[in-house]
Coordinates of C-alpha atoms and ligand atoms in Angstrom, one line a residue:
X1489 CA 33.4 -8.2 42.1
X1490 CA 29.6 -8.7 43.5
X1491 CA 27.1 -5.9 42.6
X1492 CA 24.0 -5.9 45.0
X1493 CA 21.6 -5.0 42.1
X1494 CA 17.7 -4.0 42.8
X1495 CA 15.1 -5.1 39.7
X1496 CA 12.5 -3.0 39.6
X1497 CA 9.4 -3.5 37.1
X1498 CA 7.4 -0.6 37.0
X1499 CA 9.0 1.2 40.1
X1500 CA 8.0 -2.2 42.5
X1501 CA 11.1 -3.9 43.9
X1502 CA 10.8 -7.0 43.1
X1503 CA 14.3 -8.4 43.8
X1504 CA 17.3 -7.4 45.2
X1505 CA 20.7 -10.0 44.8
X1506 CA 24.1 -9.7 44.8
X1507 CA 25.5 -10.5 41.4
X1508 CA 29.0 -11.1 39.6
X1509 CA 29.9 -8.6 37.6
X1510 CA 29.7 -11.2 34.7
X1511 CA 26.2 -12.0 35.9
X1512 CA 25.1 -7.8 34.7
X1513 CA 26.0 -8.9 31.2
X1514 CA 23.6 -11.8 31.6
X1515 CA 20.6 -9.3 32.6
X1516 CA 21.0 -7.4 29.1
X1517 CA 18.7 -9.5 27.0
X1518 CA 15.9 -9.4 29.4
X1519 CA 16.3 -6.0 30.2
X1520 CA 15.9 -5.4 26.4
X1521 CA 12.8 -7.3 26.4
X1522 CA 11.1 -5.2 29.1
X1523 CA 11.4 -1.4 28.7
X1524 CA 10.2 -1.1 32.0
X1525 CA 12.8 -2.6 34.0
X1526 CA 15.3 -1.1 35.5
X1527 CA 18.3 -2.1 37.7
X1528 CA 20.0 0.1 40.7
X1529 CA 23.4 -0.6 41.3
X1530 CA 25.1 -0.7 44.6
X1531 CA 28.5 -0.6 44.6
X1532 CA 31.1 -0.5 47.3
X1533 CA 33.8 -0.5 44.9
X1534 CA 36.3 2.1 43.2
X1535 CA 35.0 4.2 40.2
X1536 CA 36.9 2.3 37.4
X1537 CA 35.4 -0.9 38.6
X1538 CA 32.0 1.3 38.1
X1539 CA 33.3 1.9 34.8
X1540 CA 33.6 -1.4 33.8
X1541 CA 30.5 -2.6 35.5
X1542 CA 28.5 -0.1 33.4
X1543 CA 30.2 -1.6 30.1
X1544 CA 28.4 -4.4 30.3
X1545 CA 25.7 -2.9 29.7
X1546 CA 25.5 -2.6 25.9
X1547 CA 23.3 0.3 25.8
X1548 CA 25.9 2.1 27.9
X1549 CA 28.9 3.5 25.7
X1550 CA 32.0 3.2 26.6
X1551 CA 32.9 6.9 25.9
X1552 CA 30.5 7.3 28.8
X1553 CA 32.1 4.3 30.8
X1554 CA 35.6 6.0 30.4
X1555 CA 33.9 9.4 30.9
X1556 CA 32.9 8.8 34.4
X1557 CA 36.3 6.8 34.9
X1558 CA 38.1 9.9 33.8
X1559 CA 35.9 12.4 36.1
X1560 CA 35.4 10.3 39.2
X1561 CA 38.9 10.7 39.6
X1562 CA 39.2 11.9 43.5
X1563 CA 36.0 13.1 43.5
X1564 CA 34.9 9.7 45.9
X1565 CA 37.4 11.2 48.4
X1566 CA 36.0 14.4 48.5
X1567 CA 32.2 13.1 48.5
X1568 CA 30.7 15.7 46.1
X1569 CA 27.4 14.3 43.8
X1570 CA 28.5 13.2 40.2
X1571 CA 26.8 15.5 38.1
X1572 CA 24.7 13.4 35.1
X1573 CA 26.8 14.9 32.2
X1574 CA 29.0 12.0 33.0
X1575 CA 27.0 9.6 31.0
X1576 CA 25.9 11.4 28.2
X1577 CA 22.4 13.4 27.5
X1578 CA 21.2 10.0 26.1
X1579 CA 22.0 7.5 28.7
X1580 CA 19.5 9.3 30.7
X1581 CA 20.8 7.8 34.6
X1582 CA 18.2 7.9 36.9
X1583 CA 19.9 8.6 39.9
X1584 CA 23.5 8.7 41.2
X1585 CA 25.0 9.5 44.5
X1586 CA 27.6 9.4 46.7
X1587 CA 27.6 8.5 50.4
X1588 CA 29.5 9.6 52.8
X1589 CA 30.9 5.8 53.2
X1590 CA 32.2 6.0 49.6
X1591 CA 29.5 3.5 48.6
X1592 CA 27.6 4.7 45.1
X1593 CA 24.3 4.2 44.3
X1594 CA 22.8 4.7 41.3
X1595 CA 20.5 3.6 39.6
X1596 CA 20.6 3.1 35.4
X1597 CA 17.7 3.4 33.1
X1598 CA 19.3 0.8 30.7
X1599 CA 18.5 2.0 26.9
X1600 CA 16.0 -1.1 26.5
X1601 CA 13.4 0.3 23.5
X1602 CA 10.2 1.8 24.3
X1603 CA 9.1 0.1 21.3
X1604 CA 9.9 -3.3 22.0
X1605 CA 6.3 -4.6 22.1
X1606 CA 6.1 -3.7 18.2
X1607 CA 7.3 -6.8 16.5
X1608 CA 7.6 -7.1 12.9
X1609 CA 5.6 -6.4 10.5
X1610 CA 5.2 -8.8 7.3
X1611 CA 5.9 -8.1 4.0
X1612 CA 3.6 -6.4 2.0
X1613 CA 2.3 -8.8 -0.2
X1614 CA 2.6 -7.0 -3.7
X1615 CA 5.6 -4.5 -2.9
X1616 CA 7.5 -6.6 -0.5
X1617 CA 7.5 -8.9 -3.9
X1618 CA 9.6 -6.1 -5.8
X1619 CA 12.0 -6.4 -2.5
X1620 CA 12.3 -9.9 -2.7
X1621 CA 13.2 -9.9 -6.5
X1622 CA 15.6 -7.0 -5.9
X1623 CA 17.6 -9.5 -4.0
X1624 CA 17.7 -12.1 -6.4
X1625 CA 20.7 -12.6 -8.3
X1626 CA 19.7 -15.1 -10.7
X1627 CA 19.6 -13.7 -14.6
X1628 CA 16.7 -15.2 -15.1
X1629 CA 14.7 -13.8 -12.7
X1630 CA 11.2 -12.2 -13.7
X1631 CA 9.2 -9.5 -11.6
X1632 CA 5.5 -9.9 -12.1
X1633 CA 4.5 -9.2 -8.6
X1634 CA 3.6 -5.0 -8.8
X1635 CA 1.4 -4.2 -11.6
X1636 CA 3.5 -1.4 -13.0
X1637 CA 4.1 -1.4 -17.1
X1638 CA 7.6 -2.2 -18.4
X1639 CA 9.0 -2.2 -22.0
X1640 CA 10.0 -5.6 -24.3
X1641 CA 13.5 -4.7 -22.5
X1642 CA 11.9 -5.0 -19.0
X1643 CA 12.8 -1.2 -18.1
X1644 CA 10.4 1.0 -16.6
X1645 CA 8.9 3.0 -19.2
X1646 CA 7.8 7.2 -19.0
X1647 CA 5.3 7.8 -21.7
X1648 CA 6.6 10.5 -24.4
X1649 CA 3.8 12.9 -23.8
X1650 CA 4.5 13.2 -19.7
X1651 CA 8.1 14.4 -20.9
X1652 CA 6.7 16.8 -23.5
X1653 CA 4.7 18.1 -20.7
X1654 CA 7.2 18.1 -18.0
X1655 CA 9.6 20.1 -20.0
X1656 CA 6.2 22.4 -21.1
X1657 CA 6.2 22.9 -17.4
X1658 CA 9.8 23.7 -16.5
X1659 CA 9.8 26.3 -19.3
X1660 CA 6.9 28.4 -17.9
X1661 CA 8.9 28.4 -14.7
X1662 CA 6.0 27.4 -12.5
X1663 CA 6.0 27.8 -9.0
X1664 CA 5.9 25.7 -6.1
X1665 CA 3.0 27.1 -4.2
X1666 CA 1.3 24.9 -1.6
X1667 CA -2.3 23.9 -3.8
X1668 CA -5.1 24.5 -2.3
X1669 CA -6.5 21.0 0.2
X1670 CA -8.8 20.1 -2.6
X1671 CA -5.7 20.5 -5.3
X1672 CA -5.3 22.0 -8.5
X1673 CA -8.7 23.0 -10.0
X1674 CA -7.4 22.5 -13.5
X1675 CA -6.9 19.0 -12.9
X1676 CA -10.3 18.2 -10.9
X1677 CA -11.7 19.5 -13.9
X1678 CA -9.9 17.2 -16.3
X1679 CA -10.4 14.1 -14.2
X1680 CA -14.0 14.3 -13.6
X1681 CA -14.8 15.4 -17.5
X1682 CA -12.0 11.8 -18.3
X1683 CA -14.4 9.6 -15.9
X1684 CA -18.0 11.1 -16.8
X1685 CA -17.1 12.3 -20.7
X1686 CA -17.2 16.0 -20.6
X1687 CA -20.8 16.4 -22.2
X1688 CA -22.3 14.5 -19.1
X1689 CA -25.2 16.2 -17.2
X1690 CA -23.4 15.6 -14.2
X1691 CA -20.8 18.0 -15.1
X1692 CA -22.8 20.7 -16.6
X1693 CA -25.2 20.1 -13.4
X1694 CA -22.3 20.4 -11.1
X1695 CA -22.9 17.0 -9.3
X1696 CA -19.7 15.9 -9.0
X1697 CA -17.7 16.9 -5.9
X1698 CA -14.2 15.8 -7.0
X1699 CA -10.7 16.8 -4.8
X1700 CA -7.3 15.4 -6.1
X1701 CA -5.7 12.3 -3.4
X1702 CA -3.0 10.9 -3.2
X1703 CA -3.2 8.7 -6.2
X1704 CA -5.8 5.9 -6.0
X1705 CA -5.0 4.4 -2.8
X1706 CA -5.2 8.1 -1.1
X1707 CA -8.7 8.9 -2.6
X1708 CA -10.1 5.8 -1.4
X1709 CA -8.5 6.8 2.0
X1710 CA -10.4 9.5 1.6
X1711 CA -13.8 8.2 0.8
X1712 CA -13.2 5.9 3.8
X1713 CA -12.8 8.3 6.3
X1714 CA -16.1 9.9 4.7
X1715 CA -18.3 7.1 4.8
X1716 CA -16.5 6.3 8.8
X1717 CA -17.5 10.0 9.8
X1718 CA -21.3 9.8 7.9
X1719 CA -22.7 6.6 7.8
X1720 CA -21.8 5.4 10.7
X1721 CA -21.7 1.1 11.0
X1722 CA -22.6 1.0 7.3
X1723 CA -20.9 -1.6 5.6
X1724 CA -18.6 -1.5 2.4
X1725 CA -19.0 -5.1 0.4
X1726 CA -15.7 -5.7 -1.4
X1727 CA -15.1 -8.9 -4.6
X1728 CA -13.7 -11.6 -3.5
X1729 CA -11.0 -11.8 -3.9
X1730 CA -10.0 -8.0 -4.3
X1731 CA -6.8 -5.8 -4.2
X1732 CA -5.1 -6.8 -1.2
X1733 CA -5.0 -2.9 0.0
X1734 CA -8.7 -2.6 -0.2
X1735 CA -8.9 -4.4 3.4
X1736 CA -6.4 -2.4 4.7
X1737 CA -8.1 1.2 3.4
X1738 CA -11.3 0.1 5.1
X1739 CA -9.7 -1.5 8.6
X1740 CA -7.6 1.3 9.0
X1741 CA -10.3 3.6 8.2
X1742 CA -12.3 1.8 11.1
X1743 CA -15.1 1.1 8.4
X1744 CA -16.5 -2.6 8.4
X1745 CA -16.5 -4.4 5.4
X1746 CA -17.2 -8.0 4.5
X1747 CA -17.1 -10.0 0.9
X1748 CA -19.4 -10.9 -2.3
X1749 CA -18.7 -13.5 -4.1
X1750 CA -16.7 -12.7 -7.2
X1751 CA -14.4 -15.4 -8.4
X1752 CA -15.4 -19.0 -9.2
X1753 CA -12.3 -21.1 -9.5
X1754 CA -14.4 -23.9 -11.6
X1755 CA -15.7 -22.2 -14.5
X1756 CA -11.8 -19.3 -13.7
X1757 CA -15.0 -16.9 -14.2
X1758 CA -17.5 -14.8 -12.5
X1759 CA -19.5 -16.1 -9.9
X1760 CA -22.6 -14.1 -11.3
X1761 CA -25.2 -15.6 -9.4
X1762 CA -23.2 -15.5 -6.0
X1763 CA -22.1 -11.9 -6.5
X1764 CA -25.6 -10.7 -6.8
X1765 CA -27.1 -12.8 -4.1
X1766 CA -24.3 -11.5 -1.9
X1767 CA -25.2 -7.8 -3.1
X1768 CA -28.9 -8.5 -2.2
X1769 CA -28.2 -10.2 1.2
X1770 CA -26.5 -7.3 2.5
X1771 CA -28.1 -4.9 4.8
X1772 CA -30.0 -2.0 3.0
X1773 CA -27.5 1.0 2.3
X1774 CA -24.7 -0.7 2.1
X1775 CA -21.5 0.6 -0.1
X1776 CA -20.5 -1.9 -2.9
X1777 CA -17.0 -2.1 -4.3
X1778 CA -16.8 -2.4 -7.4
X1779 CA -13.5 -2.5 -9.9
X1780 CA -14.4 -0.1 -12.9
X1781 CA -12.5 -2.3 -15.2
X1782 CA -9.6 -4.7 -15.2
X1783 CA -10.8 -6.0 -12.4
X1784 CA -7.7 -6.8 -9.6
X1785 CA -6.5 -9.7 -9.1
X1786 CA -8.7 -11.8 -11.4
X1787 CA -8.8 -9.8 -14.8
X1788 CA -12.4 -11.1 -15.2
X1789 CA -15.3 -8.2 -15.7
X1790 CA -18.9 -8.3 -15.9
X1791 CA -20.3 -8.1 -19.6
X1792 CA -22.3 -5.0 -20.1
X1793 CA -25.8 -7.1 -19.3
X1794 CA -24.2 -7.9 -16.0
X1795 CA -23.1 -4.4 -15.3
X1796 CA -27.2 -3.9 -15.2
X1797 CA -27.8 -5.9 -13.4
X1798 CA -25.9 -4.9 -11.0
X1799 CA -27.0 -1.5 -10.8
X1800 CA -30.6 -3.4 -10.5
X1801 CA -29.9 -5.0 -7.4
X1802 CA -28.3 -2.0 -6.1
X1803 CA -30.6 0.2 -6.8
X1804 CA -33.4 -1.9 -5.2
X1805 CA -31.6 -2.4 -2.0
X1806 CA -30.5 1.0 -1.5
X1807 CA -26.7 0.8 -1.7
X1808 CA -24.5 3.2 -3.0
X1809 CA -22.0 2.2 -5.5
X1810 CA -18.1 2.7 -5.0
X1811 CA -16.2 2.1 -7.6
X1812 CA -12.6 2.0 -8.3
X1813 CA -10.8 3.3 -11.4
X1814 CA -7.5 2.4 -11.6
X1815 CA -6.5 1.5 -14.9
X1816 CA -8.9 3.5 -16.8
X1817 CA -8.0 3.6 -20.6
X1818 CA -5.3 0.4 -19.8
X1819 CA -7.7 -2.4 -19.8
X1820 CA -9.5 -2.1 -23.7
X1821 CA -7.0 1.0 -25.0
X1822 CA -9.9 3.3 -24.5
X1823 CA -11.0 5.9 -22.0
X1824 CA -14.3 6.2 -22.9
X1825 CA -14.6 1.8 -22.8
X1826 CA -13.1 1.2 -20.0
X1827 CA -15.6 4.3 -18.4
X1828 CA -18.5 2.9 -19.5
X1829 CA -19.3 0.7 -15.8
X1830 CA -19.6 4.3 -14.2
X1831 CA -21.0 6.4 -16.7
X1832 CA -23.8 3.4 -16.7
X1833 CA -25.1 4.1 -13.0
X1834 CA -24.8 7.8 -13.3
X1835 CA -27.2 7.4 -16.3
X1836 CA -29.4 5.8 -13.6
X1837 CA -29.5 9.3 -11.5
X1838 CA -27.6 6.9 -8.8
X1839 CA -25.1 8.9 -6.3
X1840 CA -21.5 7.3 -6.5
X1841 CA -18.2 7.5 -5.4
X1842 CA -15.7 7.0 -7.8
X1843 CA -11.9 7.1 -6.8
X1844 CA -9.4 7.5 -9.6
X1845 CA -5.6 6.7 -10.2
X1846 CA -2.7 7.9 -13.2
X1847 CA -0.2 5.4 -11.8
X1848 CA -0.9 3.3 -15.0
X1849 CA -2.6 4.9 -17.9
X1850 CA 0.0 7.8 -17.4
X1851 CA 2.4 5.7 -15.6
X1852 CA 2.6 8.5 -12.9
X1853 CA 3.6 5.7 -10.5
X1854 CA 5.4 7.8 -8.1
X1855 CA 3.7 11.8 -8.8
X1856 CA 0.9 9.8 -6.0
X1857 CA -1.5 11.0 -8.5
X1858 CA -5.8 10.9 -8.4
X1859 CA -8.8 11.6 -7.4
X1860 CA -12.3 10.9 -5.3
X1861 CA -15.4 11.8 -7.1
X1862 CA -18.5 11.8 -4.8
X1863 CA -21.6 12.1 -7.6
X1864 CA -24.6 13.5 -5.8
X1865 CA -28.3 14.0 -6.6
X1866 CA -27.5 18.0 -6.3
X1867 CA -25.0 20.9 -6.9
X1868 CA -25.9 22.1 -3.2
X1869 CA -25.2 18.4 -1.7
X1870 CA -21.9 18.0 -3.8
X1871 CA -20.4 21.4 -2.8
X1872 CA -21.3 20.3 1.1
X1873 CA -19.7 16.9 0.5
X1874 CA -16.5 18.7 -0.9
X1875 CA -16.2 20.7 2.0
X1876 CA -15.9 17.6 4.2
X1877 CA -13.5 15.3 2.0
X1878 CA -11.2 18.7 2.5
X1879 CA -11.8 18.6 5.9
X1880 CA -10.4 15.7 6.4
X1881 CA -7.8 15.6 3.8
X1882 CA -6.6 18.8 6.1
X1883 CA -5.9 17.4 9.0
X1884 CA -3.9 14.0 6.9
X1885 CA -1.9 15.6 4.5
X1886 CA -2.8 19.3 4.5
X1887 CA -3.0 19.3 0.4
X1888 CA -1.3 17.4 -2.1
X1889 CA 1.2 17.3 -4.2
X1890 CA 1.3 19.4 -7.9
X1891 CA 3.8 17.8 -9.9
X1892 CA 1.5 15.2 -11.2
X1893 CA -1.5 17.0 -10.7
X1894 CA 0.0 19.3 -13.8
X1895 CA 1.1 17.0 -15.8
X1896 CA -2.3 15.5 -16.0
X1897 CA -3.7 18.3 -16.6
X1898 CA -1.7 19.7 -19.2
X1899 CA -1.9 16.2 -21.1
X1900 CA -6.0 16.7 -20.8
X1901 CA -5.8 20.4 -21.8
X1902 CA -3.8 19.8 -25.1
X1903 CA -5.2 18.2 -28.1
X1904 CA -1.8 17.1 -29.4
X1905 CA -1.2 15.6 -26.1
X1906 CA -3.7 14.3 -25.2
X1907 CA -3.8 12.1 -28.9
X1908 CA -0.9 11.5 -28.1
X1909 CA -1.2 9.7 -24.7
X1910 CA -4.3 8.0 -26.3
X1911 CA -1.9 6.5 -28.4
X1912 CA 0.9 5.7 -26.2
X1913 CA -2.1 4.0 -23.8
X1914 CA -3.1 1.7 -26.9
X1915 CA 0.5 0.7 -27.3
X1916 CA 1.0 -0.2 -23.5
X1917 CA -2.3 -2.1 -23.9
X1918 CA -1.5 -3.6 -27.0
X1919 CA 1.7 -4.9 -25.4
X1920 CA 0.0 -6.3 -23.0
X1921 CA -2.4 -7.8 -25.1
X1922 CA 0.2 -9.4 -27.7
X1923 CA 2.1 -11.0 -24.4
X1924 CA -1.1 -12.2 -23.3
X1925 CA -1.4 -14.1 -26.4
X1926 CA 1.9 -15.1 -26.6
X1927 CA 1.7 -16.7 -23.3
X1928 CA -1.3 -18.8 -23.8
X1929 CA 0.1 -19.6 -27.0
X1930 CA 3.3 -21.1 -25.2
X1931 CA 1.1 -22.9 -22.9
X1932 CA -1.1 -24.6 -25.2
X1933 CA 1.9 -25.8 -27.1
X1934 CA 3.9 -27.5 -24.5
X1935 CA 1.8 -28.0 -22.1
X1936 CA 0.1 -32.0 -23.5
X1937 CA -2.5 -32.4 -20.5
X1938 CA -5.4 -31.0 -22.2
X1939 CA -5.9 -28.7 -19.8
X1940 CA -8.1 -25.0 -21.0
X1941 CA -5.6 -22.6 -20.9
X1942 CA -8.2 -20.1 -22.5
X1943 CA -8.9 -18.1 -19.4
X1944 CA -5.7 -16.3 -19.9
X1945 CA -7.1 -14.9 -23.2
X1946 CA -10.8 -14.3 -21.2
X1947 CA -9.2 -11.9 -18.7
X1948 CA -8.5 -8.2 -19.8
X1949 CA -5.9 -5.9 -18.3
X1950 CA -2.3 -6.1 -16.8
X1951 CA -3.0 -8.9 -14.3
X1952 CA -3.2 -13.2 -15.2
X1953 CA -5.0 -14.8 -12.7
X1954 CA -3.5 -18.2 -12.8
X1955 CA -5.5 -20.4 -10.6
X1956 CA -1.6 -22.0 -8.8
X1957 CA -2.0 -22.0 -5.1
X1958 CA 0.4 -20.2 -2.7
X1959 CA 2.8 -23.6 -2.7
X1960 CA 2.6 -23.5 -6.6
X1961 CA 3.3 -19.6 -7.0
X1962 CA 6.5 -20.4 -4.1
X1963 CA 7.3 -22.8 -6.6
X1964 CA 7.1 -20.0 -9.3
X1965 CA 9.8 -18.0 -7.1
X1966 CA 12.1 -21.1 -5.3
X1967 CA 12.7 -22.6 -8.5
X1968 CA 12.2 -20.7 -11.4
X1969 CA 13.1 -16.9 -10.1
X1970 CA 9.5 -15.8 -11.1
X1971 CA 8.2 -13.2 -8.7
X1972 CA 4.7 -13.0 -8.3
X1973 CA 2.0 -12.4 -5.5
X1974 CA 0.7 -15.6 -3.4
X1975 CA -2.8 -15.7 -4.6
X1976 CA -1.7 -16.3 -8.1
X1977 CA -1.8 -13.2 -9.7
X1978 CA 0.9 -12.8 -12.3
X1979 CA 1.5 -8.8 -13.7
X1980 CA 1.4 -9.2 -17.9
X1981 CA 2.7 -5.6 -17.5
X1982 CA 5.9 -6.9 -16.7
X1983 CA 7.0 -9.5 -19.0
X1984 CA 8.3 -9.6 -22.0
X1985 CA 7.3 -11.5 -25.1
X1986 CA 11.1 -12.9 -25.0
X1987 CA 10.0 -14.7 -21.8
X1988 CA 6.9 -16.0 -22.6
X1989 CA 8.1 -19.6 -23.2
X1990 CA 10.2 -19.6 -19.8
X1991 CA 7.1 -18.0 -18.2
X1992 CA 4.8 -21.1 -19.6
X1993 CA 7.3 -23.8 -18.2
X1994 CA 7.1 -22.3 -15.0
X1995 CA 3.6 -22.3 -15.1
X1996 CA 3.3 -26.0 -16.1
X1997 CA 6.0 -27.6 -14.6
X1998 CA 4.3 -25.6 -10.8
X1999 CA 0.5 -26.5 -12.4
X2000 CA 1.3 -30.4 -12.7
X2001 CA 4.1 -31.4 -10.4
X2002 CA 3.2 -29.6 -7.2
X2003 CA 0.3 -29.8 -5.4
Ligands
PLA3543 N1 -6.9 0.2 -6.9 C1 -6.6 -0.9 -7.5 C2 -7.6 -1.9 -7.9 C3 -5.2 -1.2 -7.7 O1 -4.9 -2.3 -8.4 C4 -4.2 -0.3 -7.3 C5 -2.8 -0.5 -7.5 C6 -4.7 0.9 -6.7 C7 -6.0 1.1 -6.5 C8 -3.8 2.0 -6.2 O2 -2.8 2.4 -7.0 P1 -2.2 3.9 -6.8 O3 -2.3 4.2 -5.3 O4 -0.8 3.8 -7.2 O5 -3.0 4.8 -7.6 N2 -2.4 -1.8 -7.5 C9 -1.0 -2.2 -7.9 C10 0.0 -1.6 -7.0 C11 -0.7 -1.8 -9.3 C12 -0.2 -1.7 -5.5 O6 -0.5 -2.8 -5.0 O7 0.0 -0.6 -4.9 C13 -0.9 -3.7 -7.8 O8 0.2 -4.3 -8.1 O9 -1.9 -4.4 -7.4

């Protein structure tokens, strides 16, 4: 059976043949590939040869193949229209009619995606890690990819005190109200008196402009699509290297950003010098990233001289310091420690942003809670700059979520609990610590190439920075089942002391026999 069949791209007819049947199959794929084309069928043939004609086209079903087969039934003879019910709402046909010669023509919109010029997007490189390692069937495989905490056992862990508070919480029966866009006001309060110290001037002066996000990532989302809005072509200066979702924030949030100098792979230290030339190069007013503690990938800090002198060069040029608080309390054990970068340049009378995260210290991974902080020079400025950041946390998410928003702030308000969690965060840290050790123990042990293994000791917080290249970490994964993110970050947080020797092998059998 021949089919004269019309292309048309984007309503032009730009060929019209006569095809086999067979041929229509043959058109499929590149009628998939361009959502635009469309192909009219002329057919001076019965209905069930119609039938099968539209069957091979995949995106036609044949329910609606045999649905028209059943319906055309002597209606050719008597030369009424086919109604488009035939094909089902979704096939959508364009047009369809008979002629008085018995010939139909119609035309079908084949089902090719409108989204066919979206290809695939890559794996995220730290969660699509945890996908990878979900898939792995070998027993001794090893997730260190995601920095989230796990116990000796490798199980997620929820700290005691969120339970005692959760069940604190289903007791009183709360509700399920939506919280107002800026969030629960018992729990800005908490967060901003956890970062500053309660007894700061900033509080008591009102300063701080502080709405709950959607965990860290959301509050510098937030602070993104500030400084887009206000200080428009200013530029954020982010460590390099940096958390791989920093880029992301500001690109998305159409803010430009470029790098300092943070990591020197020589010394597996801080490039001092670098970072503060790079912080002094950069145009006057200009946001600087900065990692509060634990800094992400690398684990490596600035000493407490450094931090001044970082604030002095920032100062000098004008910029305004961003920092990120993610693992407050996880990196030393202590709040107030692991703080003291922030509460350093609000000493200074310097206005900050400060965005906040519970995934780790409370291990509120999933309750998407945190906060931004905007410190101003003045209560008037910081209750104008609130009333933006809800502006356009409106419009994104309306207001967020209170589950975790309540927990924190019930672990704050409580003595007991919050002693408690002070205690639990020790223990996490501690673990972390004594694996830490363990590791470069094993290392130094086996490993009989003299090489200095001490910057595993040097670094502070859930992350190893390893110095193994992307073939080395692939390596890591292809051979020994260790999951881990390409730039050689390997998350502390998730192994176990029982795996510390494996965990050295890998290392040194990636470190000396692949390049
Ligand atoms: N900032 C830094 C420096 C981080 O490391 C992370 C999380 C966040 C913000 C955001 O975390 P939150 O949105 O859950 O509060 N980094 C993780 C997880 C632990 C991740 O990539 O999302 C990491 O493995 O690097």
């Amino acid at each position: 059976m021949w089919i004269e069949s019309r292309i048309r791209y984007k309503r032009v007819r730009f060929a019209s043949v006569f095809l086999p049947l067979d041929c229509i199959a043959h058109l499929t794929p590149l009628l998939h590939r361009h959502s635009q084309i469309t192909v009219s069928l002329t057919l001076s043939v019965g209905t069930s040869q119609m039938a099968s004609a539209l069957l091979s086209f995949p995106s036609v079903s044949p329910s609606a193949a045999s649905s028209l087969q059943d319906k055309c039934k002597g209606k050719m003879k008597s030369g009424s229209s086919f109604p488009s019910a035939f094909f089902g709402k979704e096939k959508r046909p364009l047009s369809m009619k008979t002629k008085s010669n018995g010939r139909i023509t119609m035309a079908v919109a084949v089902n090719a995606s409108r989204f066919d010029n979206i290809t695939m997007a890559p794996p995220d490189p730290i969660l699509g890690v945890s996908e990878a390692f979900k898939a792995d069937t070998d027993e001794m495989k090893l997730n260190l990819g995601v920095g989230a905490y796990r116990t000796e056992e490798l199980q997620p862990y929820v700290l005691k005190v969120v339970r005692k508070a959760e069940n604190l919480m289903l007791e009183r029966g709360e509700n399920k109200e939506y919280l107002p866009i800026e969030g629960l006001a018992a729990f800005n309060k908490a967060t901003a008196e956890l970062l500053f110290g309660a007894d700061n001037p900033v509080i008591h002066e009102q300063r701080v402009a502080t709405i709950q996000g959607l965990s860290g990532t959301g509050s510098l989302r937030i602070a993104a699509a500030l400084i887009e809005r206000y200080f428009p072509g200013a530029k954020v200066l982010i460590s390099s290297p940096t958390w791989g979702n920093h880029k992301n924030i500001f690109n998305d949030a159409r803010v430009p950003w470029s790098e300092y100098r943070y990591y020197d792979p020589k010394t597996v230290g801080l490039d001092f010098d670098g970072m503060i030339a790079d912080i002094k190069a950069a145009p006057e007013g200009s946001f600087v990233l900065l990692h509060g503690c634990a800094h992400n990938p690398t684990g490596i800090d600035p000493t407490p001289e450094q931090w001044e002198k970082i604030a002095d060069v920032i100062q000098e040029k004008n910029h305004i310091p961003f920092f990120d608080v993610a693992y407050q309390g996880f990196a030393s054990g202590s709040l107030d420690q692991d703080a003291s970068s922030v509460r350093l340049f609000a000493a200074r009378g310097m206005e900050l942003f400060v965005a906040q995260s519970y995934s780790k210290n409370l291990g509120l991974y999933a309750e998407r809670i945190g906060a931004i902080n905007v410190l101003c020079s003045s209560a008037d400025a910081a209750v104008r700059v609130k009333s933006q950041m809800k502006r356009i946390a409106r419009p994104m998410y309306s207001n967020p979520p209170v589950h975790g928003a309540r927990i924190v702030a019930n672990v704050v308000g409580n003595p007991d609990f919050f002693n408690e969690w002070k205690e639990e965060m020790e223990m996490m840290a501690g673990r972390i610590k004594s694996v830490r050790q363990k590791l470069y123990n094993n290392l130094c042990a086996k490993d009989k190439s003299g090489k200095d293994w001490s910057f595993v000791l040097k670094q502070i917080g859930m992350f190893s920075f390893t110095g193994l290249n992307k073939a080395q970490s692939d390596n890591m994964t292809d051979k020994w089942h260790i999951y881990m993110t390409k730039d050689g970050r390997i998350s502390l947080a998730g192994l176990s002391a029982a795996k510390c020797e494996y965990l050295a092998d890998a290392i040194i059998d990636s470190y000396h026999n692949v390049s």
